[in-house]
Amino acid sequence: MGDRCSRRAFLTSSAAATLVGFGGCSSLTGSRTTNRSDGTNRGDATANSPAETALSIDQTELEPLDVRGAIYIPARAFNFYQQWADYDPDVVERDLGYASRVNLNAIRTWTSLEAWREEPETLRKNVEHFLSTADDNGQQVLLGLFDFAGKEPTKQRLNDTDPRSATGVREPSSKIMRNKQRWDEPREYVRWFMDHFGDDDRLLAIEIMNEPGWRSYVQQFARGMYGTADERQGDVALTVGSTSMANNSTYADWGVDAFQFHYNFAESPGVYEDMLRSNRDIADDVDVPVWLSEWQRVRHATGFASEPPEDQKSSNYSSLAPLIHEAGFGNFFWSLMVKPAFVPAQRKHGVLNGLFHEDGAVWSLDDARSIKAMSGDPSFDGTQRQKWPEWASSVKDGT
């Protein structure tokens, strides 16, 4: 796979020491102060609004980004097992067609160990259809194999589609991850995937696991699965879904071919811009791609599970898209489809995210235009509808 970044190269990067404070999923506490070349102070959480930030950056003057993506899970699926167990080709073709309307050229999603256990050949055919559909729409896929985010994968949770109780599930279970004697089946799944898709140029990269984080047993499992994939690696890059750039100091030692970092929320544009600048310093100093593979909006709430102000419980990608575009990061926003928050801790507060309704209307025209602008074209004509889907109305006011 060419030159790989070693841990030594990563840790000696000029800005590495500045990254530890930038968490992946939640917003930061406190503020940082940075002066832009135009003299504007962007580090004060109260200094400017998301709208002012968006207006201060003319995206038409910026170069198009090489990777412009969204995280995808069908609107009515609440975990990735459901995405594949109830796979609907018509829905996938419709939804990835919507992605092409805003010039997305990448999609991030995951397969499912649980679906593979039940029907491996069905899963293979469905993944093949998904990749072909993405390719038809000019999109490469960042496809993950395992996910630590979510609750333990009981049968009830895997199949629960009630918005009031449904949840994401981790795959595999913590019991399997903690016991190396039970890793044979996950290794078989990895080998199966690599044998079928390890050389597939419709893939942007193969993500071994999403957010192993700092827990030692999860890291050990993820490293074991990475080693299994590496043994059969073809031409497709291998990566890990990292909560923050700091986590990559571990994954660099494994020999990953691309770095990721996540930062969904920030209390102010200034905080987010500081994070992007620090991570840009790292990205410029390593010889592998670096992607911001989860982001959402500015919101004035501390912590990933905190209740936001009432007017900040829905999507506002235009509050961050210009900053991300200016920083030059290939990226994936959460999420392509309008749906109740994936995380139950947010859903209980009545949080909704996403760009496209199932009928093709968008939640926000400003969001659609700022996302499409990352391709060099900010024009977008469509219908805006800022109303909860009827099928999800039971959690509009929280759970």
Coordinates of C-alpha atoms in Angstrom, one line a residue:
M1 CA 0.0 0.0 0.0
G2 CA 3.0 2.3 -0.3
D3 CA 4.5 4.4 2.5
R4 CA 2.7 4.1 5.8
C5 CA 2.9 6.5 8.6
S6 CA 4.7 5.2 11.7
R7 CA 3.8 6.1 15.3
R8 CA 7.1 7.9 15.5
A9 CA 6.4 10.1 12.5
F10 CA 2.9 10.9 13.9
L11 CA 4.0 11.8 17.4
T12 CA 6.9 14.0 16.2
S13 CA 4.5 16.1 14.1
S14 CA 4.8 19.7 15.0
A15 CA 1.2 20.1 16.2
A16 CA 0.6 16.7 17.8
A17 CA 0.7 18.0 21.4
T18 CA -2.2 20.4 20.7
L19 CA -4.7 17.7 19.9
V20 CA -5.3 15.9 23.1
G21 CA -7.9 18.4 24.2
F22 CA -10.0 18.0 21.1
G23 CA -12.5 15.2 21.8
G24 CA -14.2 13.4 19.0
C25 CA -17.9 13.1 19.8
S26 CA -18.7 15.9 22.2
S27 CA -18.2 19.6 22.2
L28 CA -15.4 21.2 24.2
T29 CA -15.7 22.9 27.5
G30 CA -14.1 26.3 27.8
S31 CA -12.9 28.4 24.9
R32 CA -9.7 29.0 22.9
T33 CA -8.7 32.3 21.3
T34 CA -7.4 32.6 17.7
N35 CA -7.1 35.7 15.6
R36 CA -7.8 35.3 11.8
S37 CA -5.8 37.2 9.2
D38 CA -8.8 39.5 8.9
G39 CA -8.5 40.5 12.6
T40 CA -11.6 38.7 13.7
N41 CA -11.5 36.8 17.0
R42 CA -13.2 33.4 16.5
G43 CA -12.3 31.7 19.8
D44 CA -15.0 33.3 22.0
A45 CA -18.1 31.1 22.2
T46 CA -20.3 34.2 22.3
A47 CA -18.4 36.2 19.8
N48 CA -20.4 35.3 16.7
S49 CA -23.3 33.2 15.5
P50 CA -23.2 30.2 13.1
A51 CA -24.9 32.3 10.5
E52 CA -22.2 35.1 10.7
T53 CA -19.5 32.4 10.4
A54 CA -21.1 31.0 7.3
L55 CA -21.4 34.4 5.7
S56 CA -17.8 35.3 6.4
I57 CA -16.5 32.5 4.1
D58 CA -17.2 32.6 0.4
Q59 CA -17.1 28.9 -0.6
T60 CA -17.0 29.8 -4.3
E61 CA -13.5 31.0 -3.8
L62 CA -12.3 27.7 -2.3
E63 CA -11.0 24.7 -4.2
P64 CA -13.4 21.7 -4.4
L65 CA -12.8 19.0 -1.9
D66 CA -11.6 15.6 -3.1
V67 CA -13.8 13.7 -0.7
R68 CA -17.4 15.0 -0.1
G69 CA -19.5 12.5 1.8
A70 CA -22.3 11.6 4.2
I71 CA -22.9 8.9 6.7
Y72 CA -25.7 6.7 5.5
I73 CA -28.2 4.5 7.2
P74 CA -31.7 4.2 5.8
A75 CA -34.2 6.6 7.4
R76 CA -36.1 3.9 9.2
A77 CA -33.2 1.7 10.3
F78 CA -31.9 2.2 13.8
N79 CA -28.8 0.0 13.5
F80 CA -26.7 -1.5 10.8
Y81 CA -28.1 -5.0 11.2
Q82 CA -31.5 -3.6 10.3
Q83 CA -30.0 -1.9 7.2
W84 CA -28.8 -5.2 5.8
A85 CA -31.4 -7.7 7.2
D86 CA -34.2 -5.5 5.7
Y87 CA -32.2 -4.4 2.7
D88 CA -34.3 -2.6 0.1
P89 CA -32.6 -2.0 -3.2
D90 CA -35.2 0.6 -4.3
V91 CA -34.6 2.6 -1.1
V92 CA -30.8 2.5 -1.6
E93 CA -31.0 3.6 -5.2
R94 CA -33.4 6.4 -4.3
D95 CA -31.2 7.7 -1.3
L96 CA -27.9 7.5 -3.1
G97 CA -29.5 9.4 -5.9
Y98 CA -30.4 12.1 -3.5
A99 CA -26.7 12.2 -2.4
S100 CA -25.7 12.9 -6.0
R101 CA -28.0 16.0 -6.1
V102 CA -25.6 17.7 -3.7
N103 CA -22.5 16.3 -5.6
L104 CA -21.4 13.9 -2.9
N105 CA -18.7 11.6 -4.2
A106 CA -18.4 9.4 -1.0
I107 CA -20.6 7.5 1.4
R108 CA -19.7 6.1 4.8
T109 CA -21.6 3.1 6.2
W110 CA -21.0 -0.3 7.8
T111 CA -21.8 -3.9 7.1
S112 CA -23.0 -6.2 9.9
L113 CA -21.5 -9.2 11.6
E114 CA -24.9 -10.2 12.8
A115 CA -26.4 -10.1 9.3
W116 CA -23.4 -12.1 8.0
R117 CA -24.0 -14.8 10.6
E118 CA -27.5 -15.3 9.4
E119 CA -27.1 -15.1 5.6
P120 CA -23.6 -14.5 4.3
E121 CA -24.5 -14.9 0.7
T122 CA -27.4 -12.5 1.0
L123 CA -25.2 -10.0 2.6
R124 CA -22.6 -10.4 -0.2
K125 CA -25.3 -9.7 -2.8
N126 CA -26.6 -6.7 -1.0
V127 CA -23.1 -5.2 -0.5
E128 CA -22.5 -5.8 -4.2
H129 CA -25.7 -3.9 -5.0
F130 CA -24.9 -1.1 -2.6
L131 CA -21.4 -0.6 -4.1
S132 CA -22.7 -0.8 -7.7
T133 CA -25.4 1.8 -6.9
A134 CA -22.9 4.1 -5.3
D135 CA -20.6 3.7 -8.3
D136 CA -23.5 4.5 -10.6
N137 CA -23.9 7.8 -8.7
G138 CA -20.2 8.7 -8.8
Q139 CA -19.6 7.7 -5.1
Q140 CA -16.9 5.6 -3.4
V141 CA -17.8 3.9 -0.2
L142 CA -15.9 4.0 3.1
L143 CA -17.3 0.7 4.5
G144 CA -16.9 -0.4 8.1
L145 CA -16.8 -4.0 9.4
F146 CA -17.2 -3.5 13.2
D147 CA -18.7 -0.8 15.4
F148 CA -18.1 -0.2 19.1
A149 CA -20.7 2.6 19.4
G150 CA -24.1 1.3 20.7
K151 CA -25.5 -1.1 23.2
E152 CA -24.9 -4.9 23.4
P153 CA -26.5 -6.8 20.5
T154 CA -29.4 -8.6 22.0
K155 CA -32.0 -10.1 19.7
Q156 CA -34.5 -7.6 20.9
R157 CA -32.2 -4.6 20.2
L158 CA -31.2 -5.8 16.8
N159 CA -34.8 -6.0 15.7
D160 CA -36.4 -3.0 17.6
T161 CA -37.7 -0.4 15.2
D162 CA -39.7 1.6 17.7
P163 CA -38.3 5.2 17.7
R164 CA -38.9 5.4 21.4
S165 CA -36.7 2.5 22.3
A166 CA -34.6 1.4 19.3
T167 CA -30.9 1.8 19.5
G168 CA -27.6 1.2 17.7
V169 CA -25.8 -1.9 18.7
R170 CA -22.1 -2.7 19.0
E171 CA -20.8 -5.5 16.8
P172 CA -19.5 -7.9 18.1
S173 CA -20.6 -8.0 21.8
S174 CA -18.2 -6.9 24.5
K175 CA -18.1 -10.6 25.7
I176 CA -16.6 -11.6 22.4
M177 CA -14.2 -8.7 22.3
R178 CA -12.9 -9.5 25.8
N179 CA -12.2 -13.2 25.1
K180 CA -9.6 -14.0 22.4
Q181 CA -10.8 -17.6 22.4
R182 CA -14.0 -16.2 20.7
W183 CA -12.3 -14.3 17.9
D184 CA -12.4 -17.1 15.4
E185 CA -15.8 -16.1 14.0
P186 CA -15.0 -12.4 13.7
R187 CA -11.8 -13.3 11.9
E188 CA -13.7 -15.5 9.5
Y189 CA -16.0 -12.6 8.8
V190 CA -13.0 -10.3 8.1
R191 CA -11.4 -12.9 5.8
W192 CA -14.7 -13.4 4.0
F193 CA -15.1 -9.6 3.4
M194 CA -11.5 -9.2 2.2
D195 CA -11.7 -12.2 -0.1
H196 CA -14.8 -10.7 -1.8
F197 CA -14.1 -6.9 -1.7
G198 CA -10.5 -6.3 -0.7
D199 CA -9.6 -5.3 -4.2
D200 CA -12.8 -3.5 -5.1
D201 CA -12.1 0.0 -6.5
R202 CA -15.6 1.1 -5.6
L203 CA -14.4 1.3 -2.0
L204 CA -12.7 4.4 -0.8
A205 CA -11.3 2.4 2.2
I206 CA -12.2 -0.4 4.5
E207 CA -12.8 0.7 8.1
I208 CA -11.9 -2.1 10.4
M209 CA -13.8 -0.7 13.4
N210 CA -15.5 2.5 14.4
E211 CA -14.4 4.2 17.6
P212 CA -12.3 1.6 19.5
G213 CA -11.4 4.6 21.6
W214 CA -9.1 4.2 24.6
R215 CA -10.5 1.0 26.2
S216 CA -7.7 -1.6 26.1
Y217 CA -9.9 -4.6 25.3
V218 CA -11.6 -2.9 22.4
Q219 CA -8.3 -1.7 21.0
Q220 CA -6.8 -5.2 21.3
F221 CA -9.8 -6.7 19.4
A222 CA -9.6 -4.0 16.8
R223 CA -5.9 -4.5 16.3
G224 CA -6.4 -8.3 16.0
M225 CA -9.0 -7.7 13.3
Y226 CA -6.8 -5.2 11.6
G227 CA -4.0 -7.7 11.5
T228 CA -6.4 -10.3 9.9
A229 CA -7.4 -7.8 7.3
D230 CA -3.9 -6.7 6.6
E231 CA -2.9 -10.3 5.9
R232 CA -5.3 -10.4 3.0
Q233 CA -5.2 -6.7 2.0
G234 CA -5.6 -5.9 -1.7
D235 CA -5.5 -2.5 -3.2
V236 CA -8.1 -0.9 -0.9
A237 CA -6.8 1.2 2.0
L238 CA -7.4 0.1 5.6
T239 CA -8.4 2.6 8.2
V240 CA -10.0 2.9 11.7
G241 CA -12.9 5.2 12.8
S242 CA -11.1 7.5 15.2
T243 CA -12.9 9.6 17.8
S244 CA -10.1 12.2 17.6
M245 CA -6.8 12.9 15.9
A246 CA -5.1 12.0 19.2
N247 CA -6.4 8.4 18.9
N248 CA -4.5 8.0 15.7
S249 CA -1.2 7.8 17.6
T250 CA -2.3 4.2 18.3
Y251 CA -3.6 3.4 14.9
A252 CA -0.6 4.8 13.1
D253 CA 1.5 2.1 14.9
W254 CA -0.7 -0.5 13.2
G255 CA 0.1 0.9 9.8
V256 CA -3.2 2.3 8.8
D257 CA -3.4 3.8 5.3
A258 CA -5.7 6.7 6.2
F259 CA -6.5 8.7 9.4
Q260 CA -10.0 9.7 10.5
F261 CA -11.2 12.0 13.2
H262 CA -14.7 12.9 14.5
Y263 CA -16.1 16.1 15.9
N264 CA -19.8 16.3 15.8
F265 CA -20.6 19.4 17.9
A266 CA -18.8 22.5 19.0
E267 CA -20.1 25.3 21.3
S268 CA -18.8 28.0 18.9
P269 CA -17.4 28.3 15.4
G270 CA -14.1 29.5 17.0
V271 CA -13.7 26.3 18.9
Y272 CA -14.3 24.3 15.8
E273 CA -12.0 26.4 13.7
D274 CA -9.2 25.9 16.3
M275 CA -9.6 22.2 16.1
L276 CA -9.6 22.2 12.3
R277 CA -6.4 24.3 12.3
S278 CA -4.6 22.0 14.7
N279 CA -5.6 18.9 12.8
R280 CA -4.6 20.6 9.5
D281 CA -1.1 21.0 10.9
I282 CA -1.0 17.2 11.5
A283 CA -2.6 16.3 8.2
D284 CA 0.0 18.4 6.3
D285 CA 2.8 16.6 8.1
V286 CA 1.8 13.0 7.4
D287 CA 1.8 11.1 4.1
V288 CA -1.6 9.4 4.4
P289 CA -5.1 10.9 3.7
V290 CA -6.9 12.5 6.7
W291 CA -10.7 12.7 6.8
L292 CA -13.2 14.3 9.1
S293 CA -15.6 11.4 9.1
E294 CA -18.3 12.6 11.5
W295 CA -19.6 16.2 11.9
Q296 CA -22.9 17.9 12.5
R297 CA -23.4 21.5 13.7
V298 CA -22.6 24.3 16.2
R299 CA -24.8 24.0 19.2
H300 CA -24.6 25.7 22.6
A301 CA -24.7 22.6 24.8
T302 CA -21.8 21.0 26.6
G303 CA -21.4 17.3 26.2
F304 CA -22.6 14.8 23.5
A305 CA -25.7 13.8 25.5
S306 CA -26.6 17.2 26.8
E307 CA -29.9 18.8 25.9
P308 CA -29.4 21.6 23.3
P309 CA -31.5 24.8 23.2
E310 CA -34.8 24.2 21.6
D311 CA -33.8 26.0 18.3
Q312 CA -30.7 23.8 18.0
K313 CA -32.3 20.3 18.0
S314 CA -32.2 19.8 14.3
S315 CA -29.7 20.0 11.5
N316 CA -27.6 23.0 10.7
Y317 CA -24.7 21.8 8.5
S318 CA -24.2 25.3 7.1
S319 CA -22.9 26.4 10.6
L320 CA -19.8 24.3 10.0
A321 CA -19.5 23.4 6.3
P322 CA -17.8 26.6 5.2
L323 CA -15.1 26.1 8.0
I324 CA -14.5 22.5 7.0
H325 CA -14.3 23.5 3.3
E326 CA -11.8 26.3 4.1
A327 CA -9.7 23.8 6.1
G328 CA -9.6 21.5 3.2
F329 CA -10.7 18.3 4.8
G330 CA -12.4 15.5 3.0
N331 CA -15.4 14.8 5.2
F332 CA -18.6 12.9 6.0
F333 CA -21.6 14.6 7.7
W334 CA -24.1 12.8 9.9
S335 CA -26.5 12.0 8.2
L336 CA -27.7 11.8 4.6
M337 CA -31.3 11.0 5.6
V338 CA -33.5 12.9 8.0
K339 CA -34.2 10.8 11.0
P340 CA -34.4 10.9 14.8
A341 CA -30.9 11.1 16.4
F342 CA -29.1 7.8 16.2
V343 CA -28.0 8.0 19.8
P344 CA -30.8 7.4 22.3
A345 CA -29.2 9.9 24.7
Q346 CA -29.9 12.6 22.1
R347 CA -33.2 11.2 20.9
K348 CA -34.7 11.5 24.4
H349 CA -34.3 15.3 24.0
G350 CA -36.1 15.3 20.7
V351 CA -33.0 15.7 18.5
L352 CA -33.3 15.1 14.8
N353 CA -30.6 15.2 12.1
G354 CA -30.2 14.6 8.4
L355 CA -30.4 16.4 5.0
F356 CA -32.9 14.6 2.8
H357 CA -36.5 13.4 3.7
E358 CA -37.5 10.2 2.1
D359 CA -39.5 12.0 -0.6
G360 CA -36.4 14.1 -1.7
A361 CA -37.3 17.3 0.1
V362 CA -34.5 18.8 2.2
W363 CA -34.6 19.9 5.8
S364 CA -32.7 23.0 4.9
L365 CA -31.9 24.6 1.6
D366 CA -29.0 26.5 3.2
D367 CA -27.5 23.2 4.4
A368 CA -27.9 21.6 0.9
R369 CA -26.2 24.6 -0.7
S370 CA -23.3 24.8 1.7
I371 CA -22.7 21.0 1.3
K372 CA -22.9 21.1 -2.5
A373 CA -20.6 24.2 -2.5
M374 CA -17.8 21.9 -1.4
S375 CA -17.8 20.6 -5.0
G376 CA -17.4 24.1 -6.3
D377 CA -21.1 24.5 -7.1
P378 CA -23.3 26.1 -4.5
S379 CA -26.6 26.0 -6.5
F380 CA -29.4 23.8 -5.3
D381 CA -33.1 24.0 -6.2
G382 CA -35.5 21.9 -4.1
T383 CA -38.2 21.9 -1.6
Q384 CA -37.4 22.7 2.0
R385 CA -39.5 21.1 4.8
Q386 CA -38.6 21.5 8.4
K387 CA -41.2 19.1 9.8
W388 CA -40.6 15.8 11.5
P389 CA -41.4 12.7 9.5
E390 CA -44.8 11.4 10.5
W391 CA -43.4 7.9 11.2
A392 CA -41.1 9.4 13.8
S393 CA -43.5 11.9 15.4
S394 CA -43.6 9.8 18.6
V395 CA -40.2 11.2 19.6
K396 CA -40.6 14.7 18.3
D397 CA -40.8 15.9 21.9
G398 CA -38.3 13.4 23.2
T399 CA -38.8 10.0 24.8

